[in-house]
């Protein structure tokens, strides 16, 4: 099936800014895909190969996509490529190429050109339709137009021009046909006074059987687009100056019905094989692209779609002048080409276009207590209403049934509301999903709402918290898990100060019969050990931590003494007062670390402070200090090296004091 549409020279000249305004409301098309085109002329749908063909006059090409809008091929070197028509067997797409005054045939399977048919110098063929065994084309330029035919039968190509009296058409007329009336050809003008013509082409020539147009056409405006009904008895016309699409009998072009719209600026129309009528409009003020889909003869749309995304109150897309609409041959989809503010084109796809859209809301409490009843309510809406006795399927998804568990169906009341009561056996996030299956006239729909259901809080501890250990001690940590529902697995993590790794897993396992899981770690820096319980259907997740400190290794040696002696159980070093002792500290290395030398002197029966000072360690953790100055004799003194957390330049270990070294000076 086809929908006639074209980009006029005026639209190309004005550019995208002339086609787009501001609008509100979200896009409701079922899917959307970007198109690699710079303009759009016509669209045709191949139901056999599930392909959509779109012509690009400015780009001189035809683009082929699948039903999702994914581009599968491009046919180039088609200057001003415009009208498209699909052969009855879906083997060939014909494209009107006014830039070279010809019609080109494209194989729908290989996407290659299989034929080129000249229509005559200066003819500018633009619009195509198959009828009476021939390919008809509307041709001409501004101020002059006519209808021609291309006969491809019998192995010879025959072109017949001027099928209508000169002066009837002041532009290349739009054309349409339908398999249900194979000898009927419809035509319309979209640039001058409202003009329509119906032709009988059974004889091989176009014999006009009905005409409406000129200044006597009461409707006014122009025929922006047209489409025959499947039986060919009526013609639906999009009119630029009206807020409806007019339907005419093809027998005499008398008015029958109107498909009303809340918007002016009717842009495009297509009729599906099952009789659905799609009408595309832009609002007069904001050019909001809006598509309404009607059942045959309907006075209200069965479905509507707004093809736009709003940003800052400005619509980001618009239907083109004489916008592109086309139904799939099985009437299952409606395709539309839109144009964005950023000069990007998109293929919008509406599935189940003949079905009224169903909406569902679901309301569940934000929180609930496990094993206690709760109520879930909601509403199903549809413009057609719902049949009596309609039910909705209900599924509960929780930790015990991650793939969902079916609950009894809920019956929808006459006002569309429903409610159900359930007692959730599992805690945590519990989601209630409500689904309506749809029917021949209504789309399927579903919605869900989560509930946070309470769970028991387990006991979880990790021992050794606050303990401090010597450097490189092997320490065993034990996590204890109290009563749970099913899950008895713990994960143990360590976070070692200063290594840049953060928390890392050291063990995962099932607790023993006493509820314990242990791990042994060598401690060289302060470390936080954590136990994590992921929870289960009735027990909440929990984490417990234990911080333990690790000391550094530190040693202090004295040199340049002349003797040692054991005094009060300590080794005492003796230095001549003329000698400067060397104090050598070795400590666990860490970047930027320093050690503190602390001095004390024994006086009045007690050790009293004689001062302290920090000295940087080299990269190996070594520091050599010479004790200079004037040395007093006869005093007992002592010194030690220490690592002081934070004050020594880092915080990765716990404060560690070395042993005292005792010394004195003599004459």
XYZ file of C-alpha atoms in Angstrom:
667
model
C 0.000 0.000 0.000
C 1.106 3.571 -0.511
C 0.668 7.079 0.745
C 1.260 9.944 -1.637
C 3.326 12.780 -0.272
C 5.989 15.127 -1.569
C 8.389 17.823 -0.478
C 7.549 20.937 -2.458
C 10.129 23.347 -3.783
C 8.840 25.897 -1.279
C 9.389 23.596 1.696
C 12.922 22.815 0.561
C 13.659 26.516 0.155
C 12.296 27.447 3.559
C 14.146 24.667 5.351
C 13.286 22.909 8.559
C 12.613 26.076 10.497
C 9.431 26.731 8.488
C 8.013 23.323 9.356
C 8.397 23.275 13.113
C 6.915 25.206 16.009
C 6.349 24.679 19.715
C 4.035 22.103 21.250
C 3.524 20.104 24.407
C 3.041 16.454 25.210
C 5.159 13.308 25.009
C 5.572 11.155 21.944
C 3.334 8.121 21.972
C 4.562 6.246 18.920
C 5.541 2.692 19.677
C 9.034 3.029 18.239
C 11.267 5.525 16.515
C 14.452 5.329 14.438
C 16.713 7.907 12.814
C 16.700 8.124 9.009
C 19.770 9.093 6.931
C 17.879 11.513 4.692
C 17.816 15.272 4.203
C 14.246 15.486 2.869
C 11.279 13.197 2.317
C 9.173 12.719 -0.765
C 7.113 9.549 -0.500
C 6.849 6.308 1.476
C 5.725 2.831 0.443
C 5.569 -0.392 2.487
C 6.521 -3.830 1.147
C 4.633 -6.391 3.235
C 6.263 -9.427 1.607
C 9.818 -8.494 2.574
C 8.815 -6.332 5.566
C 10.579 -3.297 4.180
C 9.809 0.408 4.109
C 11.008 2.562 1.187
C 11.420 6.337 1.606
C 12.465 8.726 -1.146
C 14.788 11.661 -0.481
C 14.467 14.372 -3.178
C 17.264 16.578 -1.829
C 19.611 13.615 -1.391
C 18.647 12.039 -4.708
C 18.153 8.584 -3.208
C 15.754 5.989 -1.871
C 16.369 4.477 1.581
C 15.107 1.007 2.545
C 14.541 0.040 6.183
C 13.022 -2.878 8.028
C 9.824 -2.500 10.046
C 11.845 -1.216 13.029
C 13.453 1.562 11.002
C 16.873 -0.092 10.719
C 18.422 0.922 7.404
C 19.168 -2.095 5.203
C 20.095 -0.355 1.963
C 20.281 2.879 -0.025
C 19.755 3.366 -3.766
C 21.551 6.516 -4.963
C 21.941 8.596 -8.157
C 18.206 9.369 -8.331
C 18.085 13.195 -8.692
C 15.034 14.661 -6.915
C 13.647 11.137 -6.295
C 9.985 11.616 -5.380
C 6.879 9.437 -5.838
C 7.034 5.703 -5.121
C 4.820 2.784 -6.160
C 5.058 -0.931 -5.351
C 4.284 -3.598 -7.917
C 1.416 -5.998 -7.200
C 3.836 -8.870 -6.546
C 6.059 -6.706 -4.260
C 9.040 -7.503 -6.489
C 9.636 -3.940 -7.705
C 9.479 -0.422 -6.351
C 9.088 2.282 -8.968
C 10.447 5.753 -8.208
C 9.697 8.959 -10.100
C 12.939 10.801 -10.873
C 12.125 14.305 -12.138
C 15.795 15.268 -12.162
C 16.404 12.932 -15.121
C 12.841 12.804 -16.532
C 12.431 9.096 -15.940
C 10.951 6.365 -13.791
C 13.409 3.911 -12.248
C 12.630 0.324 -11.187
C 14.267 -1.076 -8.020
C 14.370 -4.749 -7.043
C 12.869 -5.018 -3.541
C 15.073 -8.000 -2.653
C 18.500 -6.932 -3.933
C 17.841 -3.172 -3.665
C 19.418 -2.630 -7.066
C 18.145 -0.742 -10.102
C 16.603 -3.064 -12.674
C 15.223 -0.614 -15.210
C 15.101 3.039 -16.299
C 12.171 4.407 -18.316
C 12.383 7.860 -19.873
C 9.189 9.909 -19.749
C 10.311 12.731 -22.062
C 12.426 15.842 -21.770
C 11.056 18.372 -19.301
C 8.236 16.138 -18.088
C 9.355 16.118 -14.424
C 7.417 12.973 -13.324
C 6.572 13.244 -9.623
C 3.684 11.022 -8.473
C 2.944 7.370 -9.323
C 0.031 4.936 -9.210
C -0.605 1.479 -10.719
C -4.026 1.040 -12.358
C -5.469 -0.702 -15.419
C -2.265 -2.657 -15.945
C -0.176 0.496 -16.391
C 2.007 2.731 -14.272
C 0.488 6.228 -14.222
C 2.446 9.344 -13.354
C 1.555 12.928 -12.548
C 4.042 15.216 -14.229
C 4.719 18.864 -14.951
C 5.939 22.035 -13.320
C 4.378 25.056 -11.649
C 1.609 26.384 -13.892
C 1.350 23.305 -16.069
C 0.693 19.647 -15.269
C -0.779 16.524 -16.747
C -1.104 12.759 -16.411
C 0.943 10.187 -18.308
C 1.174 6.406 -18.414
C 3.948 3.851 -18.740
C 3.041 0.500 -20.292
C 5.569 -2.204 -19.402
C 3.597 -5.147 -20.799
C 4.491 -7.115 -23.921
C 8.232 -6.621 -23.555
C 8.121 -3.064 -24.934
C 8.008 0.194 -23.037
C 5.383 2.648 -24.202
C 4.938 6.129 -22.739
C 1.730 8.084 -23.299
C 1.615 11.725 -22.241
C -1.159 14.349 -21.987
C -3.893 11.962 -20.867
C -5.937 14.941 -19.625
C -6.902 18.154 -21.420
C -4.224 20.788 -21.058
C -5.103 23.373 -18.418
C -6.968 21.021 -16.091
C -3.897 20.569 -13.903
C -1.684 23.507 -12.988
C 0.914 21.281 -11.329
C 1.921 17.628 -11.358
C -1.231 16.043 -9.882
C -1.194 13.668 -6.949
C -2.306 10.165 -7.936
C -3.738 7.193 -6.078
C -5.171 3.774 -6.858
C -6.296 0.665 -4.999
C -6.307 -3.065 -5.862
C -10.006 -3.226 -4.962
C -10.861 -0.989 -7.947
C -8.061 -1.796 -10.401
C -9.343 0.463 -13.185
C -9.895 3.580 -11.060
C -7.351 6.383 -10.863
C -7.757 9.376 -8.520
C -5.952 12.694 -8.954
C -5.692 15.934 -7.010
C -3.895 19.268 -7.081
C -1.939 20.436 -4.061
C -0.681 23.828 -5.248
C -3.699 25.587 -6.757
C -7.452 25.689 -6.241
C -8.938 22.584 -4.726
C -9.124 20.188 -7.677
C -10.013 16.482 -7.827
C -10.465 14.105 -10.740
C -11.550 10.465 -11.080
C -10.547 8.455 -14.152
C -11.523 5.134 -15.683
C -8.341 3.645 -17.149
C -9.739 0.251 -18.215
C -9.350 1.161 -21.895
C -5.679 2.016 -21.538
C -6.336 5.744 -21.593
C -7.524 8.019 -18.782
C -11.208 8.746 -19.261
C -12.391 11.284 -16.710
C -15.603 10.203 -14.982
C -15.880 12.851 -12.249
C -14.365 16.266 -11.603
C -14.462 18.817 -8.782
C -12.345 21.905 -8.738
C -11.503 25.417 -9.711
C -12.980 28.432 -7.995
C -16.328 26.655 -7.838
C -15.027 24.103 -5.312
C -16.776 25.169 -2.136
C -14.273 23.580 0.187
C -11.399 25.883 -0.786
C -7.737 25.326 0.007
C -5.652 22.664 -1.705
C -5.631 18.885 -1.741
C -2.576 18.185 0.409
C -2.916 14.400 0.093
C -5.484 11.831 -1.004
C -6.211 8.119 -0.643
C -8.852 5.786 -2.063
C -10.792 3.437 0.188
C -10.085 -0.299 -0.388
C -13.142 -0.762 -2.612
C -12.402 2.404 -4.593
C -15.868 3.849 -3.952
C -14.675 6.775 -1.870
C -11.757 9.196 -1.858
C -10.393 10.673 1.393
C -8.731 14.071 0.971
C -6.504 16.061 3.343
C -7.260 19.761 2.949
C -4.903 22.501 4.091
C -7.581 24.996 5.103
C -9.933 22.788 7.107
C -10.088 21.017 10.467
C -11.411 17.815 8.902
C -10.653 15.394 6.117
C -13.317 15.215 3.470
C -14.648 12.015 1.890
C -16.086 11.988 -1.650
C -17.879 9.388 -3.721
C -15.692 8.489 -6.641
C -18.759 8.076 -8.854
C -19.537 11.803 -8.900
C -17.206 13.399 -6.298
C -20.142 14.341 -4.120
C -19.447 14.811 -0.436
C -20.259 11.898 1.896
C -18.747 12.225 5.388
C -16.012 14.085 7.183
C -13.373 12.819 9.596
C -13.192 15.644 12.148
C -10.026 16.908 13.800
C -9.340 19.328 16.622
C -6.531 20.748 14.491
C -6.301 22.684 11.255
C -3.572 22.145 8.662
C -4.398 18.652 7.381
C -1.116 17.348 6.001
C -1.519 13.738 4.919
C -3.821 10.752 4.713
C -3.611 7.026 4.114
C -6.243 4.284 4.101
C -5.354 0.761 5.232
C -6.499 -2.392 3.436
C -8.941 -3.008 6.304
C -10.424 0.479 5.872
C -8.652 2.299 8.722
C -8.145 5.976 7.915
C -5.047 7.770 9.203
C -4.943 11.561 9.028
C -1.876 13.604 9.828
C -2.039 17.228 10.951
C 0.077 20.009 12.375
C -1.616 22.443 14.734
C -2.067 25.876 13.210
C -0.136 27.665 15.953
C 2.584 25.252 17.003
C 2.835 22.631 14.259
C 2.398 19.795 16.734
C 2.471 16.672 14.534
C -0.651 14.727 15.341
C -2.036 11.560 13.756
C -5.613 10.391 14.231
C -6.739 6.928 13.191
C -10.407 6.263 12.461
C -12.509 3.203 11.850
C -14.331 3.546 8.498
C -17.048 6.166 8.940
C -16.077 6.923 12.548
C -16.731 10.362 13.981
C -14.105 10.044 16.709
C -10.556 8.690 16.345
C -9.972 5.153 17.485
C -6.393 6.082 18.300
C -4.210 9.197 18.286
C -0.461 9.745 18.347
C 1.618 12.891 18.860
C 4.948 12.503 17.088
C 6.993 14.957 19.093
C 9.395 15.319 21.970
C 9.075 18.549 23.915
C 12.070 20.471 25.254
C 11.583 23.837 26.912
C 8.041 24.106 25.596
C 9.151 23.646 21.977
C 8.159 20.620 19.913
C 11.239 18.875 18.588
C 9.560 17.181 15.603
C 6.973 17.964 12.954
C 5.173 16.213 10.146
C 6.375 17.448 6.805
C 4.308 19.579 4.492
C 2.285 16.889 2.707
C 3.705 14.548 5.405
C 4.419 10.895 4.884
C 2.034 8.249 6.234
C 1.701 4.628 5.140
C -0.006 1.538 6.517
C 1.552 -1.910 6.324
C -0.350 -4.151 3.864
C -1.692 -6.249 6.761
C -2.880 -3.057 8.539
C -0.793 -4.019 11.594
C 1.386 -0.902 11.581
C 1.314 2.714 10.582
C 4.572 4.343 9.476
C 5.196 8.102 9.589
C 8.206 10.233 8.659
C 8.871 13.235 10.909
C 11.334 16.100 10.716
C 13.228 17.363 13.776
C 14.427 20.837 14.753
C 17.994 19.661 14.231
C 17.144 18.765 10.599
C 17.075 15.087 11.479
C 14.426 12.767 10.100
C 12.866 9.828 11.939
C 10.660 6.897 11.059
C 7.888 6.594 13.620
C 6.045 3.281 13.909
C 2.621 2.796 15.505
C 1.667 -0.825 16.111
C -1.938 -2.002 16.265
C -3.100 1.336 14.826
C -6.743 0.265 14.700
C -6.963 -0.550 18.372
C -7.969 1.936 21.055
C -5.119 2.419 23.506
C -5.575 0.872 26.932
C -4.155 2.477 30.055
C -3.620 0.847 33.428
C -2.718 2.338 36.791
C -1.702 0.205 39.764
C -1.581 1.482 43.330
C 0.040 -0.590 46.059
C 1.090 0.628 49.532
C 4.641 1.934 49.747
C 5.406 -0.353 52.709
C 3.805 -3.407 54.243
C 4.351 -6.013 56.952
C 5.283 -9.480 55.784
C 2.619 -12.166 56.238
C -0.100 -9.549 56.699
C -2.778 -8.770 54.123
C -2.460 -5.731 51.875
C -4.692 -4.262 49.157
C -3.675 -3.435 45.600
C -6.038 -1.296 43.536
C -6.030 0.381 40.156
C -7.935 1.301 37.048
C -8.114 0.201 33.425
C -9.070 2.895 30.920
C -9.993 2.724 27.249
C -11.921 5.191 25.112
C -14.201 2.362 24.013
C -14.870 1.224 27.552
C -14.431 -2.404 28.574
C -16.715 -5.392 28.077
C -18.626 -6.564 31.143
C -16.745 -9.228 33.076
C -13.318 -8.088 31.922
C -10.538 -9.475 34.112
C -6.892 -8.553 34.522
C -4.037 -10.953 35.243
C -2.049 -10.327 38.422
C 1.526 -11.425 39.031
C 3.529 -11.051 42.227
C 7.322 -10.947 41.901
C 9.457 -11.310 45.026
C 12.662 -12.892 46.308
C 11.163 -16.370 46.322
C 9.567 -16.000 42.894
C 11.931 -13.759 40.890
C 10.189 -14.798 37.657
C 6.777 -14.014 39.105
C 3.937 -16.032 40.609
C 0.452 -15.811 39.138
C -2.272 -14.713 41.559
C -6.023 -14.993 41.026
C -7.298 -12.679 38.281
C -9.073 -9.503 39.348
C -12.417 -8.479 37.868
C -12.725 -4.959 36.460
C -15.808 -3.040 37.561
C -17.999 -1.001 35.239
C -16.044 2.166 36.058
C -12.748 0.446 35.178
C -11.503 0.046 38.750
C -10.264 -3.148 40.324
C -8.817 -4.251 43.653
C -7.295 -7.367 45.144
C -6.068 -8.522 48.528
C -2.845 -10.468 48.974
C -0.683 -11.625 51.858
C 2.971 -11.445 50.794
C 4.927 -14.415 52.206
C 8.278 -12.858 51.335
C 9.775 -9.561 52.374
C 11.942 -7.070 50.547
C 10.840 -5.546 47.241
C 7.557 -7.128 46.169
C 6.115 -6.023 42.819
C 2.514 -6.430 41.739
C 2.040 -6.427 37.955
C -1.426 -6.124 36.456
C -1.958 -7.030 32.777
C -4.876 -6.624 30.390
C -4.682 -8.964 27.394
C -6.509 -6.669 24.985
C -8.871 -7.781 22.217
C -9.657 -7.071 18.598
C -10.508 -3.441 19.369
C -8.261 -2.651 22.338
C -4.518 -2.774 22.876
C -2.966 -4.894 25.582
C -1.500 -3.025 28.537
C 0.242 -3.654 31.815
C 1.514 -1.691 34.782
C 3.152 -2.463 38.097
C 3.820 -0.985 41.514
C 6.395 -2.109 44.103
C 5.918 -2.569 47.847
C 8.726 -2.630 50.386
C 7.753 -5.491 52.692
C 9.380 -5.817 56.106
C 11.866 -8.568 56.990
C 13.412 -9.731 60.249
C 16.766 -8.221 61.180
C 19.344 -10.928 61.938
C 22.163 -10.878 64.487
C 25.563 -10.425 62.824
C 28.896 -9.724 64.543
C 32.609 -9.845 63.786
C 35.033 -10.353 66.702
C 38.380 -8.692 67.487
C 36.985 -5.168 67.132
C 39.389 -2.569 68.576
C 42.317 -4.946 69.091
C 45.825 -3.905 68.079
C 48.388 -6.474 66.935
C 52.111 -6.636 66.296
C 53.252 -6.147 62.733
C 52.526 -9.136 60.416
C 50.543 -11.038 63.034
C 48.222 -13.741 61.684
C 44.832 -12.901 63.122
C 41.731 -15.071 62.846
C 38.444 -13.216 62.502
C 35.144 -14.955 63.158
C 31.785 -13.672 61.962
C 28.673 -14.939 63.705
C 25.245 -15.061 62.014
C 22.125 -15.542 64.070
C 18.801 -17.075 63.002
C 17.683 -16.581 59.368
C 15.002 -18.046 57.094
C 17.025 -19.915 54.450
C 20.214 -18.141 53.503
C 23.235 -19.107 55.660
C 25.965 -17.633 53.459
C 28.297 -14.823 54.471
C 30.832 -12.844 52.497
C 33.874 -11.542 54.374
C 35.710 -8.448 53.167
C 38.883 -6.654 54.184
C 39.725 -2.992 53.741
C 43.437 -2.413 54.358
C 44.529 1.131 55.121
C 46.688 2.840 52.525
C 46.702 0.188 49.807
C 44.229 1.978 47.538
C 42.229 -1.200 46.902
C 39.234 -0.364 49.041
C 37.067 -3.198 50.302
C 37.896 -6.550 48.742
C 36.456 -10.027 49.157
C 38.530 -12.469 51.196
C 36.085 -15.324 51.724
C 32.548 -16.450 50.966
C 31.025 -19.469 52.588
C 28.241 -21.073 54.565
C 28.401 -20.642 58.335
C 28.910 -23.756 60.440
C 26.361 -25.259 62.795
C 27.232 -22.623 65.378
C 26.603 -19.848 62.854
C 30.299 -18.989 62.459
C 32.566 -18.327 59.480
C 36.261 -17.528 60.020
C 39.160 -16.198 58.017
C 42.819 -15.665 58.971
C 44.628 -12.572 57.699
C 48.247 -11.371 58.105
C 48.018 -7.828 59.469
C 50.611 -5.322 58.295
C 48.371 -2.249 58.381
C 45.209 -1.184 60.146
C 42.380 -3.220 58.676
C 38.572 -3.197 58.717
C 37.009 -6.621 58.329
C 33.328 -6.731 57.406
C 30.811 -9.519 57.126
C 27.934 -9.137 54.650
C 24.689 -11.083 54.683
C 22.648 -10.633 51.489
C 19.362 -11.539 53.128
C 16.628 -13.905 52.063
C 12.891 -13.833 51.613
C 12.195 -13.269 55.293
C 15.476 -11.921 56.643
C 16.850 -8.481 55.845
C 20.401 -7.914 54.588
C 22.928 -6.863 57.198
C 26.575 -5.891 57.501
C 28.843 -5.948 60.574
C 32.395 -4.601 60.841
C 35.446 -4.979 63.053
C 38.402 -2.590 63.074
C 41.812 -3.858 64.180
C 45.119 -2.063 64.374
C 48.506 -3.214 63.152
C 51.727 -1.863 64.654
C 54.905 -1.183 62.734
C 58.275 -2.855 63.232
C 60.654 -0.460 64.922
C 64.230 -0.831 66.224
C 66.762 1.683 67.574
C 70.512 1.082 67.798
C 73.208 3.278 69.370
C 76.792 3.501 68.155
C 80.149 5.217 69.099
C 79.880 4.202 72.778
C 83.044 2.990 74.557
C 81.435 0.397 76.850
C 78.152 -1.160 78.029
C 76.999 -2.483 81.397
C 73.885 -4.070 82.839
C 72.172 -1.691 85.218
C 68.821 -2.480 86.905
C 68.176 -5.169 84.267
C 68.875 -2.861 81.281
C 71.862 -2.520 79.014
C 73.399 0.889 79.554
C 75.622 2.570 76.946
C 78.572 4.787 78.022
C 79.816 7.686 75.871
C 82.695 10.097 76.390
C 81.400 13.645 76.709
C 83.481 14.543 73.686
C 81.657 11.969 71.510
C 78.428 12.587 69.564
C 76.355 9.347 69.679
C 74.730 8.032 66.481
C 71.111 6.924 66.858
C 69.944 4.638 64.019
C 66.233 3.864 63.641
C 64.806 1.197 61.349
C 61.026 1.160 60.883
C 58.440 -0.308 58.491
C 58.649 1.929 55.426
C 55.805 3.985 53.990
C 55.954 7.031 51.687
C 56.473 10.285 53.633
C 56.800 8.552 56.992
C 58.872 9.993 59.873
C 59.838 8.662 63.267
C 59.828 10.422 66.605
C 62.879 10.361 68.891
C 61.832 10.915 72.509
C 64.397 11.693 75.266
C 64.009 11.386 79.032
C 66.363 12.090 81.974
C 66.239 10.524 85.419
C 65.864 13.189 88.106
C 64.535 13.286 91.675
C 63.586 9.604 91.541
C 61.619 9.696 88.244
C 62.069 9.770 84.486
C 61.297 13.241 83.181
C 60.905 14.532 79.616
C 63.951 15.963 77.929
C 62.192 16.732 74.625
C 61.347 14.959 71.362
C 61.739 15.516 67.646
C 60.528 13.933 64.359
C 63.007 12.768 61.718
C 62.211 11.602 58.178
C 62.799 7.999 57.211
C 64.339 7.120 53.865
C 62.602 4.821 51.357
C 63.921 1.768 53.224
C 62.586 3.022 56.566
C 65.982 4.081 57.983
C 66.918 7.230 59.908
C 70.379 8.077 61.391
C 70.575 10.944 63.903
C 73.732 12.352 65.471
C 73.265 13.669 69.023
C 75.462 16.761 69.146
C 76.009 19.711 71.464
C 77.607 19.942 74.921
C 77.118 16.717 76.823
C 76.642 16.834 80.602
C 78.205 14.013 82.599
C 76.754 12.050 85.467
C 73.122 11.870 84.313
C 71.174 8.728 83.403
C 69.221 9.210 80.141
C 67.135 7.156 77.787
C 65.782 7.442 74.206
C 63.259 5.563 72.048
C 61.909 5.670 68.492
C 58.160 5.735 67.899
C 55.608 5.741 65.075
C 52.761 8.076 66.003
C 49.593 7.602 63.931
C 48.933 10.789 61.920
C 51.836 12.758 63.497
C 54.388 10.550 61.726
C 52.942 11.560 58.349
C 50.332 8.868 57.698
C 47.488 6.957 59.319
C 47.903 3.442 57.957
C 49.302 1.861 61.150
C 48.589 2.062 64.844
C 50.878 4.027 67.173
C 53.947 1.931 68.002
C 56.700 2.669 70.556
C 60.126 1.076 70.356
C 62.062 -0.047 73.440
C 64.031 2.431 75.521
C 67.783 2.650 75.109
C 69.640 3.799 78.250
C 72.881 5.818 78.111
C 75.108 8.287 79.962
C 78.100 10.560 79.339
C 81.373 10.388 81.283
C 84.503 12.486 81.299
